[in-house]
Amino acid sequence: MPKDHPGISPSPILALLVSQAIFGAWGVVARGIHLDGRVLVFIMAASAYLGSSFILARWRLRVPKRSLWVGLNLTLDVLLLIYAYRHLPLAVVITLHYMGPMIVQIMAPLALGERPSRRQMGLAAMGFLGGALIAEPKFHAGEILGMAAALGSAFTLAGNIILQKRRMLDVADPLRAVSEYNLVLALFTGATMFIGNEAHELFSRGMATILYAILAGVLVQGAAMFLFNYSLTRMRGTVVAVVSSSEIVFAALFGLLIYHETLDIVQMTGMGLVIYAVMTLKMLEQNYSRSGGEAHG
C-alpha cells in the first residue's frame, strides 16, 4: 500500500504534470550549471537525499540491495543525459531517451522471459523509426558522442523498466524511495568524482554555482522524483502513460524558449511517432497486467 506523509498529499494528476515539467527542464540544468557532470549529480543527489531524510527523520546510510542496482543504473542514466544535453537539442535528447520502452520489447524474451505480441513489436519498430527521423545524420565529433550518450540513456531507461518489472524498483513509499535512490546516486557519483580528481570543483567554483546545483537537486532529484513516484501509486497506469509523455513536450518547449532550438517537419514527425509508440506500449502493458498476463497478438 502507498504510504502518506503528514502535509504531503497533492492532487495525483497535478503532481504528475508538475514532475514532468521539472524533468523536462533537466537539459536546462545540465547546460546552465557549469560543473563536471559527476560533481553536478553528486551535489543534486546529496541535496535531495538530505532534504528527504530530514522530512523522514531517517539518516541511516544503509539501503536495500535492490536500490544499489537501481542506483547504479540511475547514475549511468543521468551522466549520459547530462553529456547528451550539452551537445544536442533538448527535444532530440529526451525523445531518444524515451526509446527505452521500445528497447524493452527487444530485450523482453531474454531479460523477462516474456514474448512481446506482434502489436508490441510493431509499436517498437514505429518508435525506432521515429528515433531515426529525429536523429538526423551528425558529423561533428561532439554531436556524434552526444547521440551515442542519448541512445545509451535509452538503454538505462530500459534497464529501469526491467528492474521495475522484476520488482526491484519500489515506489510504494515515494519519499523513502527518493531518499534511498539519491543516497546511492550520491555515493556512486561521489566515488567517481574523487577517482577522477574532479572534487576540486566543489571548492573552486563560485558559491552561486553550488547553490544553483543544490536548488536543482531539491527540485529535480527531490520534488519531481517524489511527485512522480506519488502519482504512480495513486493513478491508473493508462493515465500515467499518457501524461508522463508530456516530458518530451516540455523539453521541446524549454529548448525553443530558452535556446531557440527548433525541429524541422521530419524531426517533429519522428517525435510524434516516438510519443505515440511510448504511450501505446505503456497502455498495452497496463491492460496486460490487469488481464492477468494474457497477451494478445
PDB file of C-alpha atoms in Angstrom, residues 20-189:
ATOM      1  CA  GLN A  20       7.101  16.124 -15.990  1.00  0.00           C
ATOM      2  CA  ALA A  21       7.587  19.879 -16.354  1.00  0.00           C
ATOM      3  CA  ILE A  22      10.528  19.768 -13.918  1.00  0.00           C
ATOM      4  CA  PHE A  23      12.012  16.670 -15.560  1.00  0.00           C
ATOM      5  CA  GLY A  24      11.636  18.450 -18.900  1.00  0.00           C
ATOM      6  CA  ALA A  25      13.911  21.181 -17.548  1.00  0.00           C
ATOM      7  CA  TRP A  26      16.747  18.699 -16.895  1.00  0.00           C
ATOM      8  CA  GLY A  27      18.515  19.878 -20.036  1.00  0.00           C
ATOM      9  CA  VAL A  28      18.420  23.490 -18.839  1.00  0.00           C
ATOM     10  CA  VAL A  29      20.032  22.391 -15.571  1.00  0.00           C
ATOM     11  CA  ALA A  30      22.698  20.360 -17.388  1.00  0.00           C
ATOM     12  CA  ARG A  31      23.660  23.260 -19.651  1.00  0.00           C
ATOM     13  CA  GLY A  32      23.136  26.145 -17.272  1.00  0.00           C
ATOM     14  CA  ILE A  33      25.190  24.897 -14.317  1.00  0.00           C
ATOM     15  CA  HIS A  34      28.823  24.744 -15.392  1.00  0.00           C
ATOM     16  CA  LEU A  35      30.120  21.839 -13.358  1.00  0.00           C
ATOM     17  CA  ASP A  36      31.548  18.466 -14.301  1.00  0.00           C
ATOM     18  CA  GLY A  37      28.617  16.067 -14.716  1.00  0.00           C
ATOM     19  CA  ARG A  38      29.696  13.888 -11.786  1.00  0.00           C
ATOM     20  CA  VAL A  39      30.067  16.878  -9.477  1.00  0.00           C
ATOM     21  CA  LEU A  40      26.698  18.270 -10.544  1.00  0.00           C
ATOM     22  CA  VAL A  41      24.881  14.976  -9.969  1.00  0.00           C
ATOM     23  CA  PHE A  42      26.658  14.448  -6.632  1.00  0.00           C
ATOM     24  CA  ILE A  43      25.517  17.838  -5.322  1.00  0.00           C
ATOM     25  CA  MET A  44      21.976  17.348  -6.638  1.00  0.00           C
ATOM     26  CA  ALA A  45      21.617  13.806  -5.270  1.00  0.00           C
ATOM     27  CA  ALA A  46      23.147  14.690  -1.895  1.00  0.00           C
ATOM     28  CA  SER A  47      20.802  17.679  -1.575  1.00  0.00           C
ATOM     29  CA  ALA A  48      17.754  15.558  -2.410  1.00  0.00           C
ATOM     30  CA  TYR A  49      18.859  12.830  -0.002  1.00  0.00           C
ATOM     31  CA  LEU A  50      19.424  15.263   2.878  1.00  0.00           C
ATOM     32  CA  GLY A  51      16.117  17.018   2.217  1.00  0.00           C
ATOM     33  CA  SER A  52      14.050  13.828   2.019  1.00  0.00           C
ATOM     34  CA  SER A  53      15.843  12.337   5.041  1.00  0.00           C
ATOM     35  CA  PHE A  54      15.097  15.476   7.043  1.00  0.00           C
ATOM     36  CA  ILE A  55      11.380  15.081   6.302  1.00  0.00           C
ATOM     37  CA  LEU A  56      11.528  11.363   7.078  1.00  0.00           C
ATOM     38  CA  ALA A  57      13.723  11.968  10.150  1.00  0.00           C
ATOM     39  CA  ARG A  58      15.762   8.979   8.928  1.00  0.00           C
ATOM     40  CA  TRP A  59      19.510   9.499   8.437  1.00  0.00           C
ATOM     41  CA  ARG A  60      20.804   5.968   8.113  1.00  0.00           C
ATOM     42  CA  LEU A  61      23.265   5.173   5.315  1.00  0.00           C
ATOM     43  CA  ARG A  62      22.037   1.607   4.786  1.00  0.00           C
ATOM     44  CA  VAL A  63      19.917   0.850   1.725  1.00  0.00           C
ATOM     45  CA  PRO A  64      18.333  -2.362   0.382  1.00  0.00           C
ATOM     46  CA  LYS A  65      20.416  -4.344  -2.104  1.00  0.00           C
ATOM     47  CA  ARG A  66      17.810  -3.727  -4.815  1.00  0.00           C
ATOM     48  CA  SER A  67      18.451   0.025  -4.524  1.00  0.00           C
ATOM     49  CA  LEU A  68      22.133  -0.498  -5.342  1.00  0.00           C
ATOM     50  CA  TRP A  69      21.270  -1.884  -8.780  1.00  0.00           C
ATOM     51  CA  VAL A  70      18.708   0.842  -9.418  1.00  0.00           C
ATOM     52  CA  GLY A  71      21.132   3.478  -8.156  1.00  0.00           C
ATOM     53  CA  LEU A  72      23.939   2.268 -10.406  1.00  0.00           C
ATOM     54  CA  ASN A  73      21.611   2.270 -13.400  1.00  0.00           C
ATOM     55  CA  LEU A  74      20.308   5.726 -12.450  1.00  0.00           C
ATOM     56  CA  THR A  75      23.873   7.035 -12.134  1.00  0.00           C
ATOM     57  CA  LEU A  76      24.702   5.938 -15.677  1.00  0.00           C
ATOM     58  CA  ASP A  77      21.388   7.352 -16.869  1.00  0.00           C
ATOM     59  CA  VAL A  78      21.828  10.892 -15.544  1.00  0.00           C
ATOM     60  CA  LEU A  79      25.513  11.148 -16.520  1.00  0.00           C
ATOM     61  CA  LEU A  80      24.712  10.085 -20.089  1.00  0.00           C
ATOM     62  CA  LEU A  81      21.807  12.530 -20.227  1.00  0.00           C
ATOM     63  CA  ILE A  82      23.945  15.421 -18.995  1.00  0.00           C
ATOM     64  CA  TYR A  83      26.546  14.786 -21.687  1.00  0.00           C
ATOM     65  CA  ALA A  84      23.886  14.477 -24.369  1.00  0.00           C
ATOM     66  CA  TYR A  85      22.047  17.634 -23.268  1.00  0.00           C
ATOM     67  CA  ARG A  86      25.290  19.603 -23.534  1.00  0.00           C
ATOM     68  CA  HIS A  87      25.786  18.591 -27.171  1.00  0.00           C
ATOM     69  CA  LEU A  88      22.322  18.151 -28.710  1.00  0.00           C
ATOM     70  CA  PRO A  89      18.955  19.959 -28.748  1.00  0.00           C
ATOM     71  CA  LEU A  90      16.873  19.192 -25.669  1.00  0.00           C
ATOM     72  CA  ALA A  91      13.964  17.719 -27.651  1.00  0.00           C
ATOM     73  CA  VAL A  92      16.271  15.365 -29.560  1.00  0.00           C
ATOM     74  CA  VAL A  93      17.859  14.042 -26.367  1.00  0.00           C
ATOM     75  CA  ILE A  94      14.638  13.394 -24.463  1.00  0.00           C
ATOM     76  CA  THR A  95      12.963  11.777 -27.482  1.00  0.00           C
ATOM     77  CA  LEU A  96      15.870   9.372 -27.974  1.00  0.00           C
ATOM     78  CA  HIS A  97      15.873   8.709 -24.219  1.00  0.00           C
ATOM     79  CA  TYR A  98      12.218   7.683 -24.405  1.00  0.00           C
ATOM     80  CA  MET A  99      13.048   4.902 -26.835  1.00  0.00           C
ATOM     81  CA  GLY A 100      13.722   2.829 -23.713  1.00  0.00           C
ATOM     82  CA  PRO A 101      10.291   1.097 -23.781  1.00  0.00           C
ATOM     83  CA  MET A 102      10.956   0.027 -27.372  1.00  0.00           C
ATOM     84  CA  ILE A 103      14.289  -1.493 -26.335  1.00  0.00           C
ATOM     85  CA  VAL A 104      12.490  -3.408 -23.575  1.00  0.00           C
ATOM     86  CA  GLN A 105      10.384  -5.160 -26.221  1.00  0.00           C
ATOM     87  CA  ILE A 106      13.573  -6.454 -27.862  1.00  0.00           C
ATOM     88  CA  MET A 107      15.131  -7.482 -24.538  1.00  0.00           C
ATOM     89  CA  ALA A 108      11.947  -8.964 -23.002  1.00  0.00           C
ATOM     90  CA  PRO A 109      12.463 -12.612 -24.053  1.00  0.00           C
ATOM     91  CA  LEU A 110      15.933 -12.731 -22.508  1.00  0.00           C
ATOM     92  CA  ALA A 111      15.569 -10.341 -19.550  1.00  0.00           C
ATOM     93  CA  LEU A 112      11.986 -11.073 -18.506  1.00  0.00           C
ATOM     94  CA  GLY A 113      11.047 -14.359 -20.104  1.00  0.00           C
ATOM     95  CA  GLU A 114       8.197 -12.590 -21.908  1.00  0.00           C
ATOM     96  CA  ARG A 115       7.201 -12.859 -25.529  1.00  0.00           C
ATOM     97  CA  PRO A 116       6.024  -9.495 -26.935  1.00  0.00           C
ATOM     98  CA  SER A 117       2.936  -9.568 -29.125  1.00  0.00           C
ATOM     99  CA  ARG A 118       3.018  -8.625 -32.805  1.00  0.00           C
ATOM    100  CA  ARG A 119       1.418  -5.295 -31.937  1.00  0.00           C
ATOM    101  CA  GLN A 120       4.066  -4.537 -29.332  1.00  0.00           C
ATOM    102  CA  MET A 121       6.846  -5.338 -31.799  1.00  0.00           C
ATOM    103  CA  GLY A 122       5.147  -3.167 -34.407  1.00  0.00           C
ATOM    104  CA  LEU A 123       4.992  -0.269 -31.978  1.00  0.00           C
ATOM    105  CA  ALA A 124       8.653  -0.809 -31.128  1.00  0.00           C
ATOM    106  CA  ALA A 125       9.507  -0.641 -34.831  1.00  0.00           C
ATOM    107  CA  MET A 126       7.480   2.575 -35.086  1.00  0.00           C
ATOM    108  CA  GLY A 127       9.413   4.039 -32.168  1.00  0.00           C
ATOM    109  CA  PHE A 128      12.771   3.116 -33.715  1.00  0.00           C
ATOM    110  CA  LEU A 129      11.670   4.736 -36.969  1.00  0.00           C
ATOM    111  CA  GLY A 130      10.757   7.872 -35.050  1.00  0.00           C
ATOM    112  CA  GLY A 131      14.151   7.880 -33.375  1.00  0.00           C
ATOM    113  CA  ALA A 132      15.875   7.552 -36.746  1.00  0.00           C
ATOM    114  CA  LEU A 133      13.880  10.508 -38.093  1.00  0.00           C
ATOM    115  CA  ILE A 134      14.658  12.817 -35.177  1.00  0.00           C
ATOM    116  CA  ALA A 135      18.335  11.805 -35.055  1.00  0.00           C
ATOM    117  CA  GLU A 136      19.439  13.422 -38.294  1.00  0.00           C
ATOM    118  CA  PRO A 137      22.947  12.486 -39.500  1.00  0.00           C
ATOM    119  CA  LYS A 138      25.583  14.083 -37.243  1.00  0.00           C
ATOM    120  CA  PHE A 139      29.175  14.581 -38.312  1.00  0.00           C
ATOM    121  CA  HIS A 140      30.659  16.847 -35.626  1.00  0.00           C
ATOM    122  CA  ALA A 141      32.542  14.806 -33.015  1.00  0.00           C
ATOM    123  CA  GLY A 142      30.611  16.312 -30.089  1.00  0.00           C
ATOM    124  CA  GLU A 143      27.289  15.615 -31.770  1.00  0.00           C
ATOM    125  CA  ILE A 144      28.217  12.022 -32.569  1.00  0.00           C
ATOM    126  CA  LEU A 145      29.202  11.378 -28.943  1.00  0.00           C
ATOM    127  CA  GLY A 146      26.113  13.245 -27.763  1.00  0.00           C
ATOM    128  CA  MET A 147      23.949  11.000 -29.921  1.00  0.00           C
ATOM    129  CA  ALA A 148      25.683   7.928 -28.511  1.00  0.00           C
ATOM    130  CA  ALA A 149      25.082   9.208 -24.961  1.00  0.00           C
ATOM    131  CA  ALA A 150      21.386   9.855 -25.663  1.00  0.00           C
ATOM    132  CA  LEU A 151      20.954   6.355 -27.096  1.00  0.00           C
ATOM    133  CA  GLY A 152      22.871   4.947 -24.133  1.00  0.00           C
ATOM    134  CA  SER A 153      20.399   6.657 -21.796  1.00  0.00           C
ATOM    135  CA  ALA A 154      17.597   4.851 -23.646  1.00  0.00           C
ATOM    136  CA  PHE A 155      19.213   1.560 -22.617  1.00  0.00           C
ATOM    137  CA  THR A 156      19.489   2.696 -18.993  1.00  0.00           C
ATOM    138  CA  LEU A 157      15.799   3.690 -19.096  1.00  0.00           C
ATOM    139  CA  ALA A 158      15.058   0.198 -20.427  1.00  0.00           C
ATOM    140  CA  GLY A 159      17.073  -1.155 -17.508  1.00  0.00           C
ATOM    141  CA  ASN A 160      14.917   0.769 -15.032  1.00  0.00           C
ATOM    142  CA  ILE A 161      11.754  -0.598 -16.648  1.00  0.00           C
ATOM    143  CA  ILE A 162      13.105  -4.143 -16.413  1.00  0.00           C
ATOM    144  CA  LEU A 163      14.105  -3.623 -12.768  1.00  0.00           C
ATOM    145  CA  GLN A 164      10.602  -2.366 -12.032  1.00  0.00           C
ATOM    146  CA  LYS A 165       9.066  -5.392 -13.740  1.00  0.00           C
ATOM    147  CA  ARG A 166      11.291  -7.639 -11.645  1.00  0.00           C
ATOM    148  CA  ARG A 167      10.058  -5.768  -8.551  1.00  0.00           C
ATOM    149  CA  MET A 168      13.471  -4.334  -7.730  1.00  0.00           C
ATOM    150  CA  LEU A 169      12.187  -0.759  -8.094  1.00  0.00           C
ATOM    151  CA  ASP A 170       9.962   0.012  -5.085  1.00  0.00           C
ATOM    152  CA  VAL A 171       7.943   3.253  -5.024  1.00  0.00           C
ATOM    153  CA  ALA A 172       5.260   2.197  -2.500  1.00  0.00           C
ATOM    154  CA  ASP A 173       6.660   4.852  -0.152  1.00  0.00           C
ATOM    155  CA  PRO A 174       7.513   7.692  -2.592  1.00  0.00           C
ATOM    156  CA  LEU A 175       9.556   9.751  -0.139  1.00  0.00           C
ATOM    157  CA  ARG A 176      11.601   6.803   1.116  1.00  0.00           C
ATOM    158  CA  ALA A 177      12.306   5.852  -2.499  1.00  0.00           C
ATOM    159  CA  VAL A 178      13.632   9.372  -3.145  1.00  0.00           C
ATOM    160  CA  SER A 179      15.882   9.117  -0.091  1.00  0.00           C
ATOM    161  CA  GLU A 180      17.246   5.646  -0.896  1.00  0.00           C
ATOM    162  CA  TYR A 181      17.920   6.163  -4.593  1.00  0.00           C
ATOM    163  CA  ASN A 182      19.520   9.580  -4.149  1.00  0.00           C
ATOM    164  CA  LEU A 183      21.777   8.216  -1.420  1.00  0.00           C
ATOM    165  CA  VAL A 184      23.049   5.524  -3.794  1.00  0.00           C
ATOM    166  CA  LEU A 185      23.332   8.068  -6.611  1.00  0.00           C
ATOM    167  CA  ALA A 186      25.384  10.393  -4.387  1.00  0.00           C
ATOM    168  CA  LEU A 187      27.650   7.533  -3.291  1.00  0.00           C
ATOM    169  CA  PHE A 188      28.336   6.349  -6.846  1.00  0.00           C
ATOM    170  CA  THR A 189      28.932   9.812  -8.313  1.00  0.00           C
TER     171      THR A 189
END
